[in-house]
XYZ file of C-alpha atoms in Angstrom:
652
model
C 185.414 87.797 99.670
C 185.999 85.222 96.830
C 183.965 85.984 94.009
C 183.015 83.997 90.916
C 183.739 85.024 88.170
C 182.555 84.229 83.628
C 179.263 85.155 81.617
C 175.948 84.035 82.838
C 172.957 84.638 80.202
C 169.259 84.274 80.975
C 166.086 85.207 79.755
C 163.248 88.040 81.844
C 160.047 86.810 81.028
C 158.290 89.397 78.400
C 160.935 92.332 78.838
C 162.894 92.305 75.603
C 158.992 92.654 73.628
C 157.601 95.869 75.912
C 159.214 98.820 73.570
C 157.904 101.367 76.023
C 158.214 104.812 75.438
C 156.912 107.369 77.530
C 153.172 109.533 75.807
C 151.843 112.722 76.311
C 148.128 113.345 75.272
C 146.374 116.991 75.061
C 143.059 116.066 76.553
C 141.826 119.364 75.530
C 142.832 118.417 71.546
C 143.262 114.381 72.298
C 146.524 115.433 70.462
C 148.775 112.382 71.537
C 152.686 113.216 71.735
C 155.801 110.868 72.299
C 158.264 112.370 75.276
C 160.654 109.672 74.925
C 162.624 108.544 71.963
C 162.378 104.731 71.135
C 165.836 103.642 74.048
C 165.086 101.319 75.649
C 161.911 100.380 77.937
C 160.445 103.894 78.961
C 157.871 104.443 81.434
C 157.111 105.341 85.506
C 156.742 109.097 83.804
C 155.488 112.093 86.166
C 155.845 115.915 84.659
C 157.579 118.427 85.522
C 157.094 121.573 83.811
C 152.429 122.649 83.094
C 153.509 122.340 79.911
C 153.565 118.352 78.593
C 156.474 118.783 77.179
C 158.895 117.226 80.409
C 159.507 115.028 82.618
C 161.345 112.340 84.611
C 161.351 108.776 84.492
C 162.643 105.400 84.126
C 164.704 104.295 80.974
C 166.829 100.851 81.271
C 169.310 101.841 78.159
C 172.561 102.189 80.585
C 171.742 98.654 81.655
C 169.168 99.092 84.480
C 166.880 100.880 85.409
C 168.267 104.646 86.113
C 166.169 107.827 86.439
C 166.671 110.494 83.344
C 164.379 113.825 82.670
C 164.154 115.385 79.094
C 164.062 118.269 79.027
C 164.053 121.120 75.867
C 165.944 121.766 73.425
C 167.736 118.549 74.680
C 168.028 115.388 71.745
C 169.431 113.231 74.606
C 167.377 113.224 78.413
C 168.977 113.245 81.200
C 170.739 110.501 83.382
C 169.671 111.684 86.563
C 171.276 111.399 89.848
C 170.655 107.878 91.882
C 172.036 105.549 94.251
C 175.256 104.236 92.537
C 174.981 101.070 93.933
C 171.159 100.531 92.693
C 170.450 98.902 89.782
C 166.402 99.176 90.343
C 165.470 102.927 90.439
C 161.071 102.859 90.181
C 159.014 105.751 90.680
C 160.423 108.869 89.859
C 159.249 112.655 91.118
C 160.468 116.437 91.408
C 159.684 118.441 93.608
C 159.174 122.501 93.638
C 162.562 122.578 95.782
C 163.823 120.989 93.046
C 164.231 116.960 94.899
C 163.833 114.192 93.230
C 162.606 111.165 95.043
C 163.281 107.740 94.076
C 162.431 104.062 94.805
C 165.303 102.312 95.357
C 165.991 97.831 96.239
C 169.982 97.553 97.039
C 170.055 98.403 101.143
C 169.464 94.337 101.458
C 167.880 94.049 104.400
C 169.313 91.581 107.964
C 167.803 88.945 106.364
C 165.199 86.933 103.775
C 162.072 87.436 102.297
C 161.723 91.004 103.313
C 161.274 93.208 100.827
C 164.290 96.146 99.673
C 162.479 98.758 98.359
C 162.468 102.342 100.119
C 161.871 106.132 99.153
C 164.952 108.169 98.357
C 166.084 111.543 97.767
C 168.873 114.069 96.238
C 168.970 118.091 96.401
C 169.399 117.947 92.277
C 170.942 121.857 92.898
C 172.857 120.069 95.526
C 177.106 120.077 94.562
C 177.435 116.635 96.441
C 174.330 115.059 95.339
C 174.412 112.532 97.953
C 171.779 110.377 98.100
C 169.090 110.428 102.240
C 167.506 107.303 102.671
C 163.868 108.865 103.506
C 161.942 105.600 104.298
C 163.279 104.611 108.014
C 165.370 101.609 108.242
C 164.267 97.826 108.165
C 161.264 99.078 106.152
C 159.623 98.222 102.479
C 157.996 101.332 100.756
C 156.405 101.428 96.693
C 154.982 103.328 94.918
C 155.505 107.516 96.359
C 152.887 110.448 95.804
C 153.487 114.458 96.876
C 150.999 116.230 97.560
C 149.631 120.512 95.289
C 152.308 121.836 98.114
C 154.806 119.023 97.620
C 154.209 119.451 102.070
C 153.142 116.159 101.753
C 153.790 112.515 100.429
C 152.184 108.941 101.179
C 153.560 105.903 99.768
C 152.422 102.138 100.029
C 154.146 100.876 102.877
C 154.783 97.090 103.584
C 156.508 98.406 107.166
C 158.604 96.231 108.489
C 157.053 92.514 108.598
C 158.384 90.082 105.961
C 156.937 89.250 102.889
C 154.008 86.968 102.947
C 154.385 85.415 99.746
C 152.113 87.107 98.453
C 152.485 88.421 94.660
C 148.782 89.449 93.009
C 147.852 91.998 94.888
C 151.125 92.851 98.090
C 149.875 93.361 101.945
C 150.394 97.328 101.157
C 148.639 100.108 103.447
C 149.042 103.985 102.213
C 151.264 105.543 104.707
C 151.462 109.684 104.581
C 153.845 112.277 106.599
C 155.126 115.472 105.614
C 158.121 115.746 103.547
C 159.789 118.236 106.557
C 159.483 115.782 108.965
C 159.541 111.626 106.550
C 160.300 110.567 110.650
C 157.029 111.278 111.733
C 154.735 109.203 109.573
C 151.360 107.942 110.121
C 149.076 104.885 108.704
C 145.920 105.540 107.441
C 144.185 103.542 105.229
C 144.845 99.788 105.941
C 145.971 97.394 102.499
C 146.158 99.246 100.098
C 148.291 100.582 97.422
C 149.473 103.291 94.325
C 148.205 106.671 96.419
C 148.015 110.072 94.079
C 147.025 113.015 95.907
C 144.178 115.185 94.700
C 145.910 118.871 95.831
C 146.601 118.295 99.921
C 144.602 116.149 101.913
C 142.205 113.859 100.119
C 144.202 110.658 98.544
C 143.306 108.297 95.884
C 144.641 104.214 95.684
C 143.323 101.549 94.239
C 142.626 98.117 96.567
C 140.538 94.553 95.234
C 137.180 94.605 96.442
C 136.065 92.397 98.145
C 133.860 91.600 95.184
C 136.787 91.343 92.942
C 136.687 93.760 91.073
C 140.777 95.475 91.600
C 139.125 99.167 92.312
C 139.672 103.341 93.823
C 139.260 104.463 96.507
C 139.360 107.281 98.864
C 139.919 108.398 101.463
C 140.074 112.677 103.352
C 142.535 113.634 106.201
C 143.021 116.903 107.298
C 145.413 117.528 109.082
C 144.283 117.865 112.527
C 143.937 113.770 112.207
C 147.481 113.469 110.032
C 148.145 111.141 113.559
C 144.708 109.775 114.324
C 143.642 105.767 113.642
C 142.739 105.046 110.060
C 140.570 105.727 108.469
C 137.948 104.011 106.322
C 138.136 104.158 102.649
C 134.857 105.303 100.891
C 135.122 103.022 97.051
C 134.567 105.884 93.922
C 134.959 103.436 90.663
C 131.715 101.292 90.179
C 132.423 97.046 89.514
C 131.819 95.309 86.480
C 135.665 96.850 85.969
C 139.084 96.381 86.715
C 140.661 100.388 87.191
C 144.367 100.693 88.272
C 147.267 102.754 88.684
C 145.244 105.524 89.631
C 146.424 110.033 89.658
C 144.638 112.572 90.009
C 143.232 115.291 88.953
C 144.204 118.586 91.381
C 140.746 120.044 90.906
C 139.421 116.987 92.606
C 136.681 116.185 89.835
C 138.334 113.631 87.744
C 140.613 111.596 88.283
C 142.847 109.363 85.606
C 142.946 104.972 86.712
C 143.761 102.424 83.959
C 141.369 99.270 82.971
C 140.541 96.441 81.529
C 136.544 95.586 80.826
C 134.732 93.229 79.843
C 135.566 92.276 76.602
C 138.495 94.419 75.926
C 141.731 92.537 75.506
C 143.990 95.366 76.462
C 144.369 97.667 79.066
C 143.520 100.649 78.993
C 143.072 104.475 80.255
C 140.344 106.437 81.262
C 138.764 109.568 82.977
C 136.620 109.184 86.008
C 134.368 112.418 85.554
C 134.055 111.368 90.349
C 130.353 113.921 90.121
C 128.771 112.226 87.771
C 130.650 108.466 88.047
C 131.263 108.258 83.833
C 133.721 107.029 82.536
C 136.122 109.219 79.471
C 138.147 107.002 77.261
C 141.383 108.453 75.899
C 143.171 105.872 74.504
C 141.753 103.594 73.577
C 139.941 104.966 70.604
C 144.191 106.037 69.958
C 145.344 102.375 70.503
C 142.851 99.937 70.233
C 145.782 97.172 70.187
C 148.687 98.714 72.710
C 148.169 98.519 76.358
C 148.692 102.060 77.956
C 150.014 101.912 81.197
C 150.164 104.334 84.643
C 148.784 107.688 84.127
C 150.256 110.618 85.443
C 148.726 114.439 85.126
C 150.304 117.497 84.877
C 149.928 120.217 87.349
C 147.710 122.194 85.559
C 145.640 119.598 84.911
C 145.895 120.148 80.712
C 147.997 117.389 80.175
C 147.387 112.920 80.922
C 150.996 111.235 80.323
C 151.228 107.181 79.880
C 153.451 105.243 79.093
C 152.752 101.914 76.542
C 154.240 100.870 73.132
C 155.954 102.676 70.830
C 153.668 101.002 67.919
C 155.691 99.886 64.349
C 155.456 103.275 62.158
C 158.059 105.446 65.128
C 161.329 105.573 65.472
C 163.565 104.463 67.293
C 164.502 100.833 68.488
C 162.160 98.230 66.768
C 164.890 95.294 66.307
C 164.795 92.981 69.616
C 168.426 92.096 69.868
C 169.562 88.787 70.396
C 172.141 89.178 73.567
C 171.952 92.186 75.790
C 174.661 93.335 78.189
C 173.229 93.778 81.814
C 174.923 95.731 85.503
C 175.802 93.082 87.703
C 176.917 94.473 90.808
C 180.323 91.370 90.964
C 182.738 93.494 88.588
C 184.065 89.307 87.458
C 180.807 88.326 86.479
C 178.911 89.592 83.397
C 175.348 89.583 83.122
C 173.199 89.208 79.447
C 169.556 88.492 78.566
C 168.779 86.969 76.340
C 165.932 86.852 73.711
C 164.312 83.306 74.327
C 164.390 80.570 77.632
C 166.977 78.209 78.060
C 170.204 79.366 77.077
C 173.257 76.824 76.071
C 175.962 76.667 74.874
C 178.944 75.265 72.788
C 181.581 73.759 72.997
C 183.959 76.133 71.293
C 181.668 78.840 73.708
C 180.541 80.832 70.170
C 176.828 78.964 69.649
C 174.779 79.164 71.592
C 171.386 77.210 71.336
C 167.546 78.429 73.146
C 163.702 78.402 72.393
C 161.985 81.727 71.260
C 159.049 80.870 72.898
C 156.456 77.437 73.953
C 153.264 77.962 71.825
C 152.906 79.537 67.856
C 156.629 80.129 67.314
C 157.620 76.787 69.534
C 160.869 75.628 68.558
C 165.206 76.175 68.593
C 166.991 78.154 67.339
C 171.268 79.088 67.415
C 172.529 82.133 67.774
C 176.042 84.024 67.656
C 176.972 84.546 70.943
C 178.015 87.743 69.824
C 174.544 87.901 69.054
C 174.882 88.967 65.879
C 172.909 85.661 63.577
C 170.764 83.470 64.844
C 169.275 80.191 62.931
C 166.376 77.575 63.272
C 166.446 74.722 63.375
C 163.690 73.642 64.663
C 159.973 75.541 64.588
C 156.462 75.496 65.085
C 157.002 72.497 67.485
C 157.192 73.170 71.421
C 160.846 72.437 73.369
C 162.148 73.475 76.025
C 165.739 72.886 77.779
C 168.800 72.634 76.186
C 172.063 70.965 76.902
C 174.851 71.459 74.265
C 176.863 68.115 74.162
C 180.209 69.054 75.479
C 182.449 66.521 72.708
C 180.135 67.255 69.573
C 179.891 70.907 68.108
C 177.155 68.625 65.847
C 174.956 67.697 68.533
C 172.049 69.341 70.969
C 169.937 67.574 73.606
C 166.590 69.201 73.618
C 162.925 68.398 75.442
C 159.990 67.814 72.748
C 156.630 68.851 74.057
C 154.329 70.723 75.790
C 155.593 72.327 78.495
C 154.434 72.903 82.337
C 152.665 69.268 82.547
C 151.452 66.482 84.758
C 153.709 63.903 85.284
C 151.901 61.939 83.130
C 151.972 63.304 80.471
C 153.813 62.236 76.815
C 157.634 64.292 76.639
C 160.138 63.081 74.801
C 164.271 63.337 75.406
C 165.619 64.373 71.577
C 168.654 64.374 70.666
C 168.602 67.021 67.290
C 172.149 66.974 64.731
C 172.833 69.058 62.992
C 175.755 70.042 59.994
C 177.245 73.109 61.725
C 178.865 74.189 58.240
C 175.353 74.582 57.258
C 175.884 77.867 59.469
C 175.695 80.492 57.110
C 175.028 84.606 57.239
C 172.730 83.592 54.120
C 170.606 80.902 55.919
C 167.465 81.222 58.029
C 166.823 77.754 58.851
C 169.228 74.611 59.328
C 168.518 71.334 58.141
C 168.876 69.027 61.186
C 168.116 65.731 62.336
C 166.399 64.670 64.873
C 166.274 60.995 67.658
C 164.382 60.150 70.006
C 165.544 58.201 73.230
C 163.187 58.466 75.365
C 160.437 55.752 74.613
C 156.599 55.824 73.759
C 154.620 56.353 76.504
C 156.476 56.996 79.406
C 155.026 59.495 80.912
C 157.250 63.680 80.512
C 160.682 63.371 80.623
C 162.276 66.459 80.096
C 165.176 69.175 81.164
C 168.396 66.714 80.109
C 171.249 68.118 80.242
C 174.229 66.264 78.929
C 178.192 64.858 80.818
C 181.005 66.356 80.418
C 182.587 63.558 78.576
C 179.320 64.041 76.419
C 178.298 59.281 76.851
C 175.309 60.379 79.159
C 172.334 62.187 80.037
C 170.547 63.200 82.631
C 166.483 63.997 82.933
C 163.786 64.439 85.068
C 161.047 61.587 83.996
C 157.164 61.094 85.226
C 156.758 58.022 84.330
C 156.665 55.742 88.085
C 154.032 58.810 88.309
C 156.494 61.456 89.969
C 159.136 63.151 88.754
C 162.297 61.924 89.005
C 165.762 62.033 87.713
C 166.806 59.477 85.435
C 169.990 59.007 83.835
C 170.465 57.452 80.055
C 173.216 56.497 77.554
C 173.636 59.910 75.425
C 174.643 56.917 72.432
C 171.566 56.566 68.817
C 170.389 54.081 70.539
C 169.713 56.134 73.924
C 165.860 54.463 75.493
C 165.106 50.443 74.712
C 162.013 48.772 75.390
C 164.462 45.994 77.382
C 164.631 48.768 79.342
C 168.763 48.933 78.540
C 170.816 52.003 78.101
C 168.734 54.135 80.872
C 168.659 53.783 84.615
C 167.004 55.719 87.957
C 169.197 58.312 89.562
C 166.282 59.669 91.920
C 163.537 57.704 93.583
C 160.587 59.379 96.072
C 157.301 60.645 95.794
C 158.053 63.966 95.192
C 159.002 66.657 92.587
C 163.030 65.667 91.545
C 164.167 68.798 88.378
C 165.598 70.468 86.056
C 169.066 68.670 86.881
C 172.703 70.233 85.790
C 176.158 68.247 85.165
C 178.492 69.265 87.123
C 181.675 70.437 84.557
C 183.759 68.570 85.896
C 181.131 65.048 85.725
C 180.846 65.268 89.924
C 177.562 66.036 90.125
C 174.430 66.965 89.322
C 172.689 69.582 90.451
C 168.516 70.012 90.515
C 165.698 71.603 92.054
C 162.967 69.094 94.299
C 160.924 69.687 97.855
C 161.357 66.343 98.539
C 162.181 68.441 102.147
C 158.078 68.785 101.686
C 156.899 66.766 99.018
C 153.506 68.097 99.912
C 153.844 71.798 98.769
C 154.683 72.006 94.969
C 155.516 75.518 96.020
C 158.860 74.766 98.383
C 162.116 73.931 95.740
C 165.587 73.999 97.214
C 168.470 73.152 96.083
C 170.932 69.607 96.057
C 173.728 67.405 94.241
C 174.155 64.467 94.479
C 176.304 62.340 92.294
C 175.810 60.837 88.844
C 176.158 57.256 91.387
C 173.383 58.081 93.213
C 175.398 58.878 96.481
C 176.004 61.616 98.410
C 172.621 63.787 98.336
C 172.450 66.458 100.208
C 170.531 70.010 100.157
C 172.744 73.460 99.827
C 171.737 75.287 102.612
C 170.766 78.410 100.912
C 168.427 80.582 102.962
C 169.045 78.647 106.043
C 170.057 75.489 107.508
C 167.643 72.162 107.079
C 164.403 72.592 108.477
C 164.055 75.945 109.257
C 161.664 78.338 108.783
C 163.747 80.171 106.035
C 164.219 77.063 104.207
C 160.576 75.793 104.391
C 160.720 78.892 102.349
C 162.716 78.641 100.081
C 161.842 78.919 95.974
C 165.096 78.451 93.939
C 165.200 76.556 90.310
C 167.733 76.715 86.832
C 170.365 75.527 89.017
C 173.623 76.310 86.500
C 177.184 75.532 87.704
C 179.284 78.310 86.133
C 183.582 76.338 85.074
C 185.402 75.101 87.673
C 182.003 73.439 89.579
C 182.420 75.745 92.532
C 179.542 78.202 92.629
C 175.910 78.236 91.374
C 174.017 80.300 90.375
C 170.321 79.862 90.031
C 166.074 81.659 90.503
C 165.246 82.431 93.986
C 162.581 83.911 96.273
C 164.646 85.630 98.502
C 164.117 88.785 97.412
C 160.214 89.916 97.864
C 157.989 92.077 95.954
C 160.760 94.585 93.734
C 157.435 97.026 92.540
C 153.552 96.220 92.241
C 152.339 93.712 89.806
C 149.514 94.973 88.680
C 151.076 97.599 87.422
C 153.710 95.412 85.344
C 152.703 93.430 82.494
C 153.955 89.499 82.596
C 154.447 89.005 86.303
C 154.052 85.430 87.042
C 155.790 84.389 90.063
C 158.066 86.473 92.681
C 160.923 83.945 92.709
C 162.069 85.757 89.482
C 165.698 87.060 90.272
C 168.933 85.474 89.506
C 171.362 84.318 92.638
C 175.320 82.255 93.271
C 176.602 80.612 96.028
C 178.645 78.156 96.789
C 178.053 74.603 96.866
C 179.350 74.485 100.688
C 175.576 78.157 100.463
C 178.881 80.481 101.232
C 179.286 83.439 99.178
C 174.966 84.116 98.696
C 175.475 87.184 96.084
C 171.770 88.964 94.710
C 172.570 89.722 90.998
C 169.246 91.028 89.289
C 166.229 92.747 91.133
C 163.812 94.769 88.727
C 160.351 94.490 88.333
C 160.404 91.102 86.180
C 160.710 87.479 86.522
C 164.132 86.652 84.878
C 164.956 83.170 84.854
C 166.778 80.111 83.499
C 169.816 81.429 83.927
C 173.299 79.746 82.512
C 177.152 79.277 82.680
C 178.010 79.916 79.384
C 181.691 78.278 78.439
C 183.692 80.543 77.567
C 184.935 82.275 80.620
C 186.027 85.885 79.370
C 183.210 85.661 76.320
C 184.622 88.889 73.661
C 181.126 91.338 74.155
C 182.865 94.360 72.022
C 180.262 93.783 68.911
C 177.680 92.860 70.915
C 174.818 95.854 70.814
C 171.589 97.413 69.174
C 174.194 97.141 65.673
C 174.306 94.672 63.405
C 172.766 92.274 65.007
C 169.563 90.628 63.805
C 166.939 89.971 65.600
C 162.996 89.771 65.905
C 160.713 92.903 65.202
C 159.716 95.053 67.953
C 155.527 94.175 67.861
C 154.768 95.040 72.297
C 153.662 91.287 71.727
C 153.795 90.774 75.731
C 150.431 89.473 77.616
C 148.907 91.916 81.218
C 149.650 89.251 84.085
C 147.551 86.261 84.246
C 145.956 86.235 87.238
C 143.607 89.148 86.320
C 140.784 87.831 84.755
C 137.244 90.423 84.185
C 135.697 86.711 84.633
C 134.116 87.419 87.916
């Protein structure tokens, strides 16, 4: 099977700033200890002993999410066996018989818009370390939990149905089964997530209550009723605050929860007393300005764990690298995560233009393609989407103005010129000349892409009241008052956006909802010739007019060097992890895919709990990555400055 080659550079929203480590909190003494080593991000742990030292956890230090375990006396965590073909492992548990259970998303379902995640196991004492699927075929499971004895499991299950499109609270049910008979599953409670056991018969979970507050519920399941009809759960935590991701103590008297309260800007861990209906603050007195996630409790109820930003004073990685390598499922294709958005490569591939932020730190930066140095061209000004002139090493085209705004709001296409000789090691900022190519009062002009000959720029404009594509003279003069220097490429009451000129100059790729103009979420991938002829949709999820094609959300298309493959972001793979348990989960279409221009060869490149986006193919196929490491790179200071999901609000 033909496969693409080269290097794809992309961003992951918020992920580069997480700096997560796992911590243990001794409940009696309120002493907090860090259990992981400050390398990469470390999260979603469980205790494997009673002394609060040993944990099994997820880390991305190997270029993807893998399972690791801490051991007394070992300076480095031990990587545990997993699914070799999987780049996503989550929610690990080690049971009393030394079996590792974990969530993975490596087995592709037989249709699009189907959640991939399932529960797997591997016996750590075995010779073969064979990975076994526990979840039945064609079923999606999340968030496993094991009872005190290890006899019972609970999962949040999506069942066999296709993903419904939701991404705030995903519509999972609580399913219980015996570890010895995983094929005999029972839906014990409808609509719930993140189960946790107290003893062997009580399960707590979270859901959003009818009054809008995320709350913890419970139900009891005597063994004789395991296969009976779903039970009616009882709400445990009160309204007035959000409570997520519970972890139950086996004494049956307490649960640990992550909370969001009115007037508090961070998620914190608290202990809820089930009898007295009172909360005990755990993390806010220690770290009031950090988010804390996903508590877990030791078997003896002495220790409480969670993950958070590691802080600036602890040892470990303290700099966000400009670029880092991510494992790719295609051997001929390399993936680089960028600390920024909208990358664009210089003609000879040694430099990358990017946007580091869209608010107070807005602007345009230029980085070496080995990540070793970065300079600022424009700062303290909102800029987004960059296109380096293929014929001029000193010219970058960009959008200047507010992002994510309506058609009539003023955004300008700018030609940014600088002197490459000014990119010296001793400089942080480089002077540049900014020339607007679009006229004032012409609406939202954005997403420029330069033609291979450097003479024209295609962009999206809202000047007509609708966002369509235009082609502009890339010369210094740009658009004139008399209408010269610009021509319309597409026209209609829909959104044509994010154009990309092919390296051969014969096609322009873009995203559009022209097949469903009233639906602002229904984007497909289209191509058109620069003269406006040959417009067609690339059939990715299904043929034109099919239900699958109607559900597509395809954005950020970019051509490879030969112009026969596209990389893009899409929503084809559903939801990989419970969104409420993750910071910065904005949209569900954040996976990267590649496809040939005829719609064949579709491959998924990333699967994780994040939003991956703004991909571009590097201009040089054989990018030298030998010097790409955390050592020797400059970059942002790691400060943990990420946000909670924007859809979680206390204004209820």
